[in-house]
Tab-separated table of C-alpha atoms in Angstrom:
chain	number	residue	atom	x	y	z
A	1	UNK	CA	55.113	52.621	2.903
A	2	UNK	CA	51.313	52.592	3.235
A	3	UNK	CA	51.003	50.067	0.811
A	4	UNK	CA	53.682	47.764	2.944
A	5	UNK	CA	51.761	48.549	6.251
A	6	UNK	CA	48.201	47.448	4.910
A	7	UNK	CA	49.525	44.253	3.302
A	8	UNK	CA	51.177	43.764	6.853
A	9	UNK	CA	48.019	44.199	8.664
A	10	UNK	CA	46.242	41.561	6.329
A	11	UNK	CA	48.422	39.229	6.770
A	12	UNK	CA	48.624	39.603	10.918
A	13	UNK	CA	44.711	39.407	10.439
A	14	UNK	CA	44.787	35.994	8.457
A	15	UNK	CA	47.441	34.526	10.801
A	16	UNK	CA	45.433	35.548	13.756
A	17	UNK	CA	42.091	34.348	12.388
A	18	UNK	CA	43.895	30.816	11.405
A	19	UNK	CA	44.880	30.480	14.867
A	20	UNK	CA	41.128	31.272	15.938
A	21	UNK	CA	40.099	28.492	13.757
A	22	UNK	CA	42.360	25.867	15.083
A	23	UNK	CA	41.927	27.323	18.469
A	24	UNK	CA	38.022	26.579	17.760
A	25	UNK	CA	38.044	23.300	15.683
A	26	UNK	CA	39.304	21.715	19.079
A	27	UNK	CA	37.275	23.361	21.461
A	28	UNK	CA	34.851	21.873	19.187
A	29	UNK	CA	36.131	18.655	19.017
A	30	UNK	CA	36.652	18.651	22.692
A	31	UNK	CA	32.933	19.550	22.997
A	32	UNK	CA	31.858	16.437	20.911
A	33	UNK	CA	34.341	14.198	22.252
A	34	UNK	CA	32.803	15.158	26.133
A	35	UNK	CA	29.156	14.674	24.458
A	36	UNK	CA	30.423	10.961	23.548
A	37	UNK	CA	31.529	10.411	26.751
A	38	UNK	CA	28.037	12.185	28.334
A	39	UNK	CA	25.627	10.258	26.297
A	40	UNK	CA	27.082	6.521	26.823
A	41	UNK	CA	26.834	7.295	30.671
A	42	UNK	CA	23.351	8.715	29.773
A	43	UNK	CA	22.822	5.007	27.751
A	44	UNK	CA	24.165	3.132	30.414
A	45	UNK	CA	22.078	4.625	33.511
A	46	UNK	CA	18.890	5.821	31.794
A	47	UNK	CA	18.261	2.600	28.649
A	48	UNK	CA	20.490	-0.186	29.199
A	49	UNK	CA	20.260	-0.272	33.638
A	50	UNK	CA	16.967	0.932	33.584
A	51	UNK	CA	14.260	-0.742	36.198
A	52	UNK	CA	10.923	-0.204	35.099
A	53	UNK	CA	7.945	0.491	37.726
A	54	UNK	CA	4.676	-1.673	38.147
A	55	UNK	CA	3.346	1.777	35.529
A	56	UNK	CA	5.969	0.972	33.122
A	57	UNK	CA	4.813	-2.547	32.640
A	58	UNK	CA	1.066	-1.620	32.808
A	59	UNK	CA	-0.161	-2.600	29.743
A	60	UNK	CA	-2.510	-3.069	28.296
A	61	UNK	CA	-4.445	-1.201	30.937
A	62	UNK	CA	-1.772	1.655	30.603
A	63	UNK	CA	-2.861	2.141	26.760
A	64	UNK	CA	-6.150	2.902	27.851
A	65	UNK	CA	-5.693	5.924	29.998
A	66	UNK	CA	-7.052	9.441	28.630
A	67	UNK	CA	-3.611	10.848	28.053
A	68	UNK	CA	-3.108	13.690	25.544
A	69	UNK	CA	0.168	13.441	24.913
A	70	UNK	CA	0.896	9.983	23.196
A	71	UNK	CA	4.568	9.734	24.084
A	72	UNK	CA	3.486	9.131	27.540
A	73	UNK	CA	2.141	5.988	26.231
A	74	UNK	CA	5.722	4.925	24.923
A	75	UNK	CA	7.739	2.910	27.064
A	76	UNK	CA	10.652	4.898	29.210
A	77	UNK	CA	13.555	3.699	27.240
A	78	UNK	CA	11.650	4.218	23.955
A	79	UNK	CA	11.117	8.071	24.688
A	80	UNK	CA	14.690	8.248	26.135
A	81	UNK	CA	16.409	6.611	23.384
A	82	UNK	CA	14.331	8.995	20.754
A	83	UNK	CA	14.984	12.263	22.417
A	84	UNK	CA	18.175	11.616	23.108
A	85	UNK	CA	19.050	11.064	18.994
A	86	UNK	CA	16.837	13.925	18.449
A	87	UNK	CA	19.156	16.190	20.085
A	88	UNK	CA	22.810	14.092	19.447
A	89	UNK	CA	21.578	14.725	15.142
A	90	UNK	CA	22.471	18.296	15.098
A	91	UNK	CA	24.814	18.120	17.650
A	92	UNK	CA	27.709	15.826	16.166
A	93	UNK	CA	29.641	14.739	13.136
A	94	UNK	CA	27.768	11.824	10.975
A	95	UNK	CA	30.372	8.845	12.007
A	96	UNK	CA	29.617	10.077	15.955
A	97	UNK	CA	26.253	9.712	15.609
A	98	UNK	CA	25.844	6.694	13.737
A	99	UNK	CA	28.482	5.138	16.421
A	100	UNK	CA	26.175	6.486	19.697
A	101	UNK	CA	22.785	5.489	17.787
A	102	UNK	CA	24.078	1.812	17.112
A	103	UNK	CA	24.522	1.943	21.196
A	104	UNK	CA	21.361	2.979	22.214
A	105	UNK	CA	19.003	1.584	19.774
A	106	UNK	CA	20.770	-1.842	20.674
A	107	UNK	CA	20.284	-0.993	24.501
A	108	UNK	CA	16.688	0.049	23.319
A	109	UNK	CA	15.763	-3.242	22.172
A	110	UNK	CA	17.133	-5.151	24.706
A	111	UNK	CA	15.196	-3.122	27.068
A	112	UNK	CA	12.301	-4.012	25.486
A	113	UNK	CA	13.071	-7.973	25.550
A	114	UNK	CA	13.414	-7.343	28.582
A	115	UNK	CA	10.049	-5.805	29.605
A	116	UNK	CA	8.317	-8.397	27.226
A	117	UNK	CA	9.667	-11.315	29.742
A	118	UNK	CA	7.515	-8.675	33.027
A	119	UNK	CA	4.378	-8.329	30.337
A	120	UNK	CA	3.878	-12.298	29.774
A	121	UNK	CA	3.588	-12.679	33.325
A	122	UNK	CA	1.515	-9.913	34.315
A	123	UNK	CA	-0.854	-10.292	31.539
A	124	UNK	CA	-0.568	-12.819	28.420
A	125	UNK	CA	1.905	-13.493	25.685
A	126	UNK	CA	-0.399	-11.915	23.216
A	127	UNK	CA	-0.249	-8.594	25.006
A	128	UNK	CA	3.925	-8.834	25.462
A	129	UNK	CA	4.384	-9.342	21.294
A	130	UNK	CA	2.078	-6.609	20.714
A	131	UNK	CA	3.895	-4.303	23.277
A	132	UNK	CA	7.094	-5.221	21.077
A	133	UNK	CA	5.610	-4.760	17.896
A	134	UNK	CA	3.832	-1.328	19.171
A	135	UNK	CA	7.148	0.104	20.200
A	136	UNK	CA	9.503	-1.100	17.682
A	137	UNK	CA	7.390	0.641	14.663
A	138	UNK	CA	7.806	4.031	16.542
A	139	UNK	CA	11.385	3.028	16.701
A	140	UNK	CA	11.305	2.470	12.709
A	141	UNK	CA	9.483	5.546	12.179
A	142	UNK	CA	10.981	8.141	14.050
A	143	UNK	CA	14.270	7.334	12.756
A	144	UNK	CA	13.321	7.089	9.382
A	145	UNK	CA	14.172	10.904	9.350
A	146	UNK	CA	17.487	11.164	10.523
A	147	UNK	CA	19.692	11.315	6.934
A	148	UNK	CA	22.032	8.553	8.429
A	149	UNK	CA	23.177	4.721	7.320
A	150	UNK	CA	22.618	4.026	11.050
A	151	UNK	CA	25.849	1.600	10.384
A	152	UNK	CA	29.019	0.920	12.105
A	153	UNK	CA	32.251	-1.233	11.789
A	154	UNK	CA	33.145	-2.985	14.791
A	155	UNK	CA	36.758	-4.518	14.696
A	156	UNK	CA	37.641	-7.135	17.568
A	157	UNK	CA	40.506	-9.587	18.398
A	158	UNK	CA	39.644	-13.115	18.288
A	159	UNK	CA	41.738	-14.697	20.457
A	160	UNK	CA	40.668	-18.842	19.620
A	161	UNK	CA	43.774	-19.157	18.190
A	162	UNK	CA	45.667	-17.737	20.998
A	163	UNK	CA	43.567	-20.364	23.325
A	164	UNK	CA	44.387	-23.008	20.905
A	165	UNK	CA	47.811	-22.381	20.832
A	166	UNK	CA	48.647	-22.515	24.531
A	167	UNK	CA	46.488	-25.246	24.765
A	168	UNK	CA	49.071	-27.067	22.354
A	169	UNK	CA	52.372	-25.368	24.229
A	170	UNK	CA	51.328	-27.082	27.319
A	171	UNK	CA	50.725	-30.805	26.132
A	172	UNK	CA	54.298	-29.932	23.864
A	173	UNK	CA	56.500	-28.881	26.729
A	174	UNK	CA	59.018	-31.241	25.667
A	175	UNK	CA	59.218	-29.805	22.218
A	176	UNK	CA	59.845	-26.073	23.507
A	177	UNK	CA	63.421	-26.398	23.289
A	178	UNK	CA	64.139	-28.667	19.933
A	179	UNK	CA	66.101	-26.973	17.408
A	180	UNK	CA	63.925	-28.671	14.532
A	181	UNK	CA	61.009	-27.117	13.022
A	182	UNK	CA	58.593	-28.913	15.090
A	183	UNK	CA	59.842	-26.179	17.930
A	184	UNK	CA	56.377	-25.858	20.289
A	185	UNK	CA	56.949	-22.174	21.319
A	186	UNK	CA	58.077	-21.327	17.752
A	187	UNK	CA	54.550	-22.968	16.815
A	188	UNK	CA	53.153	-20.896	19.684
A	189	UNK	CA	54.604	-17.486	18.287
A	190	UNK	CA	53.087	-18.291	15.096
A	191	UNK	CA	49.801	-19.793	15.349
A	192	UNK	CA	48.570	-17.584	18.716
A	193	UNK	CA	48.180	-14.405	17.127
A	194	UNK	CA	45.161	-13.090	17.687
A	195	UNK	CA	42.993	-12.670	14.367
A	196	UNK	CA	41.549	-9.218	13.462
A	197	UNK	CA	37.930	-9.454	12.794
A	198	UNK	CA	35.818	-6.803	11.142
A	199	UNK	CA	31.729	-6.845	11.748
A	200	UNK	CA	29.000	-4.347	9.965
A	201	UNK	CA	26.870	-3.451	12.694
A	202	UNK	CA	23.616	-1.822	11.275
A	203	UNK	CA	21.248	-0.614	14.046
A	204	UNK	CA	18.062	0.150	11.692
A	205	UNK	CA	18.179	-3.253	9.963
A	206	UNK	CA	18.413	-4.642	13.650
A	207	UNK	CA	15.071	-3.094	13.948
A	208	UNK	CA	13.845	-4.451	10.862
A	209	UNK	CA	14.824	-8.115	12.094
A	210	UNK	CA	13.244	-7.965	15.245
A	211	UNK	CA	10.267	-6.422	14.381
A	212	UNK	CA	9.882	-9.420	11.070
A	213	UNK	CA	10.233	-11.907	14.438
A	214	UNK	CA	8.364	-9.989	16.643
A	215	UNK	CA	5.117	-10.460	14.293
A	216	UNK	CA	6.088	-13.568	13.673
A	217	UNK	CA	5.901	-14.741	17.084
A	218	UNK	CA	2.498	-12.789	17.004
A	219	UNK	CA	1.198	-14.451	13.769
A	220	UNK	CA	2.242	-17.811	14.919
A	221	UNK	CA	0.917	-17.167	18.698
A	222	UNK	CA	-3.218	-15.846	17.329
A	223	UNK	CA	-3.510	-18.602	14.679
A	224	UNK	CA	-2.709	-21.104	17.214
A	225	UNK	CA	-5.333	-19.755	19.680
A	226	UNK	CA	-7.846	-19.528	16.823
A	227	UNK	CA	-6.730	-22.612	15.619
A	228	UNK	CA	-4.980	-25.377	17.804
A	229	UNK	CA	-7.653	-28.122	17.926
A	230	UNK	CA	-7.552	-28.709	14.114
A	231	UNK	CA	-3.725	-28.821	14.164
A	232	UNK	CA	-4.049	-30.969	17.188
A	233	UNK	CA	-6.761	-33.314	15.043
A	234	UNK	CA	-4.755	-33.125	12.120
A	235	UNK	CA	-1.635	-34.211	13.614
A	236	UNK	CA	-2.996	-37.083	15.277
A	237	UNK	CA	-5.077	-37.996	11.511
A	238	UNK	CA	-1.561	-38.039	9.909
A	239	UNK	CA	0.547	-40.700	12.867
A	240	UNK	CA	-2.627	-42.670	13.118
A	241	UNK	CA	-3.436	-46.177	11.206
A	242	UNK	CA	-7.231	-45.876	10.921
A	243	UNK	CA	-9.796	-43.017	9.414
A	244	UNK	CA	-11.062	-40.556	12.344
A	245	UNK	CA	-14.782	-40.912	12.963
A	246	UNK	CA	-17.628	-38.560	11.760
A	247	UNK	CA	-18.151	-37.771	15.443
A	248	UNK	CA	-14.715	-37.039	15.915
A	249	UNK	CA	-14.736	-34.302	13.174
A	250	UNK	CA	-17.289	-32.976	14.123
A	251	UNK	CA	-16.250	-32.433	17.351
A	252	UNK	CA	-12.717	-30.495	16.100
A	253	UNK	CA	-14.797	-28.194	13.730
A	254	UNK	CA	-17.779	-27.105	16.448
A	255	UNK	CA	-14.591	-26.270	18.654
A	256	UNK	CA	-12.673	-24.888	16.422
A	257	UNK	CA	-15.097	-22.454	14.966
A	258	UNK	CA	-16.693	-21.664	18.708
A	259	UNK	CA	-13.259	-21.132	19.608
A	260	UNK	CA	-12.546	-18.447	16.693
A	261	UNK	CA	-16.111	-16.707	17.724
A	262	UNK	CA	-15.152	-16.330	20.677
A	263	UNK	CA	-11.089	-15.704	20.748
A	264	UNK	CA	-11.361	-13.625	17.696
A	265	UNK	CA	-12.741	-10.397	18.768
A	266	UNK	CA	-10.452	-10.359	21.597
A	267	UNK	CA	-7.838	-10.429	19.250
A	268	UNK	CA	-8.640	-7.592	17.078
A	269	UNK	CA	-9.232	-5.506	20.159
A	270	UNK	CA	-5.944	-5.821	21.223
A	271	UNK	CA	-4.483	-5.155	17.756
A	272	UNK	CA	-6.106	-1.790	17.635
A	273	UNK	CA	-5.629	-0.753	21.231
A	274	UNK	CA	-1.790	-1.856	20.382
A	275	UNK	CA	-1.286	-0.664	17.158
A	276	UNK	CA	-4.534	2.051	16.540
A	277	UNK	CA	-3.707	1.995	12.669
A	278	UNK	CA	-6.179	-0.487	10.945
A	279	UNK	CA	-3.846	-0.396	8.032
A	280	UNK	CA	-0.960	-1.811	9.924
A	281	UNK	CA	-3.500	-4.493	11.379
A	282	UNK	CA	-5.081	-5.579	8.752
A	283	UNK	CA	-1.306	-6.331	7.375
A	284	UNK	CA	-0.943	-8.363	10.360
A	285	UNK	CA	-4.026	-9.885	10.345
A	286	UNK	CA	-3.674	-11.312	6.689
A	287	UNK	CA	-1.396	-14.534	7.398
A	288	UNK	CA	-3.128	-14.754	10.696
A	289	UNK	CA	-5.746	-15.486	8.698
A	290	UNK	CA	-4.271	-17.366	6.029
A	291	UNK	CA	-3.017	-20.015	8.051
A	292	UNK	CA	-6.359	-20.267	9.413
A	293	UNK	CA	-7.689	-20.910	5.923
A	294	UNK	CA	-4.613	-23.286	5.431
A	295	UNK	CA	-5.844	-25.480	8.754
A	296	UNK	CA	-9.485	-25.759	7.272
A	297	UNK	CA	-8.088	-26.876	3.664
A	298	UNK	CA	-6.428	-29.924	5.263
A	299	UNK	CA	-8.667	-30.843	7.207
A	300	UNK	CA	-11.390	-30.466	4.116
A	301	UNK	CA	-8.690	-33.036	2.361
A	302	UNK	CA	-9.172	-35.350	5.452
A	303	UNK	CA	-13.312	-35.112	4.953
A	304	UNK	CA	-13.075	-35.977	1.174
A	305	UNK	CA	-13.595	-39.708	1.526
A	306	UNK	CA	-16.559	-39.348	3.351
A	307	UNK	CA	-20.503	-39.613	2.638
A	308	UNK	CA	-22.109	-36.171	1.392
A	309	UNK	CA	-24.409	-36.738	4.633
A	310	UNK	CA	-21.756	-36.964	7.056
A	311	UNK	CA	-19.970	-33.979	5.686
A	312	UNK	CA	-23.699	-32.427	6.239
A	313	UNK	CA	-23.331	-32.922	9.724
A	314	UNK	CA	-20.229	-32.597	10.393
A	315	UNK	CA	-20.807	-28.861	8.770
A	316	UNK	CA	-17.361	-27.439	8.047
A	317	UNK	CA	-17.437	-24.348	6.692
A	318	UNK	CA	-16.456	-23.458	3.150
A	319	UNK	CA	-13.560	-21.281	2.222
A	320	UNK	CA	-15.760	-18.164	1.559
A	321	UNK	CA	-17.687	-18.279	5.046
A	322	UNK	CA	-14.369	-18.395	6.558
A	323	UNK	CA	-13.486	-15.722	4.585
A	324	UNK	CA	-16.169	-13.454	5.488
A	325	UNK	CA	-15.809	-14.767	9.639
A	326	UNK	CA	-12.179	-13.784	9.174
A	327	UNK	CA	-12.356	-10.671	7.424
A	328	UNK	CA	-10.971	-7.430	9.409
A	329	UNK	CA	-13.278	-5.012	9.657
């Protein structure tokens, strides 16, 4: 009898713990699925409708301030987006996660377009690709962490066909009620349907692609400031019938190379006020300076032809004085 009552009392003790667990699986899931719901408002108010301040867009003076703690330094929607991650991570189920992080890293770095546009105008262009080049590395790195594929399928009704279809219903009217095959509405029925389509959204390769166009737009943008009256000269050289003068030369390489004495440490200023990580800049700096080089090799094809005492005074510089006024340092 003892034996019947303690096998009885397991068994309530199982059933009862059972229900416990299903009782708590969907408190949980309740939990997760209000979470959802709490951080898309929290996307929507706080990243994706937020209005930056005359401070937010302060830069670069704003990178110059004393400030201790560096994420004050980040834009708003940068920290936001972060912390907000930081804390969804332990909070929810892997597919969750990856789905709320595609969201707001998306809202993140239209936020940041967004800004850029407010930066060119209150300072330069230079200053607004840096300023998206600053902020989407912290992006890169600080997710780097998170043990996630940062990837989500999207699936979506493409209604063309549907479009197409009336469109065709409406110039057939005649045909809607003909018993042959060539019945319009029967074509209607079977040619509207809307077509399933399935899309691989990955947020962290988003990053990746921006930032690759974010430098360069950069890249592009300093070699033309350093560079733009050879490409000018060299453009007009190639469309033109006759040789350019000596004068003429000489002319594109004094301004030229005043113009990268000048321009240049202004450049590299910015860089590491942007970026403060002379590795990362001297990375960027390389094709800068590259197509620099690139510039001065045509127009050293261009100078061939000419006497030894013209080139003398025309004085272009060689490849490894350009190499030594380029070098980042």
């Amino acid at each position: 009898s003892s034996g019947i009552n303690a096998e009885y009392g397991v068994n309530a003790k199982g059933e009862c713990l059972e229900a416990f667990g299903h009782l708590a699986l969907q408190m949980l899931e309740d939990a997760q699925e209000r979470l959802s719901y709490r951080t898309q408002a929290y996307i929507s108010s706080d990243v994706t409708n937020f209005l930056p301040s005359a401070g937010d867009l302060a830069y670069p003076s704003k990178l110059s301030e004393d400030l201790s703690n560096q994420y004050a330094m980040w834009y708003p929607t940068v920290r936001r987006s972060l912390i907000c991650l930081s804390k969804l991570y332990r909070c929810t189920n892997r597919s969750v996660f990856e789905s709320l992080a595609q969201e707001c890293l998306a809202a993140c770095i239209d936020s940041l377009k967004s800004a850029t546009l407010s930066i060119v105008e209150n300072s330069s262009l230079l200053d607004s690709q840096l300023f998206l080049i600053k902020h989407l590395l912290i992006i890169r790195e600080q997710i780097a962490p998170f043990d996630v594929n940062f990837t989500v399928n999207e699936v979506s009704l493409d209604f063309t066909n549907l479009k197409i279809a009336a469109t065709g219903l409406m110039t057939n009217k005649n045909r809607i009620l003909s018993l042959s095959s060539n019945n319009a509405l029967l074509e209607f029925l079977f040619q509207g349907a809307p077509q399933l389509t399935k899309k691989v959204l990955d947020s962290k390769k988003d990053v990746d692609i921006n930032l690759k166009e974010a430098c360069t737009d950069f890249i592009t943008t300093a070699a033309t400031m350093l560079s733009s009256p050879i490409h000018a000269f060299l453009a007009t050289v190639e469309t033109s019938t006759s040789s350019p003068t000596m004068e003429q030369c000489r002319n594109v390489v004094s301004e030229t190379t005043q113009r990268i004495s000048s321009k240049l440490p202004g450049i590299k200023k910015s860089m590491h006020l942007y970026l403060a990580n002379p590795d990362t800049e001297a990375i960027l700096f390389r094709p800068i300076r590259g197509q620099i080089l690139a510039q001065f090799a045509n127009l050293r094809k261009v100078l061939d032809p000419m006497e030894e005492e013209d080139k003398f005074i025309i004085n272009c510089p060689s490849p490894e004085q350009l190499t030594l006024t380029l070098a980042y340092n």
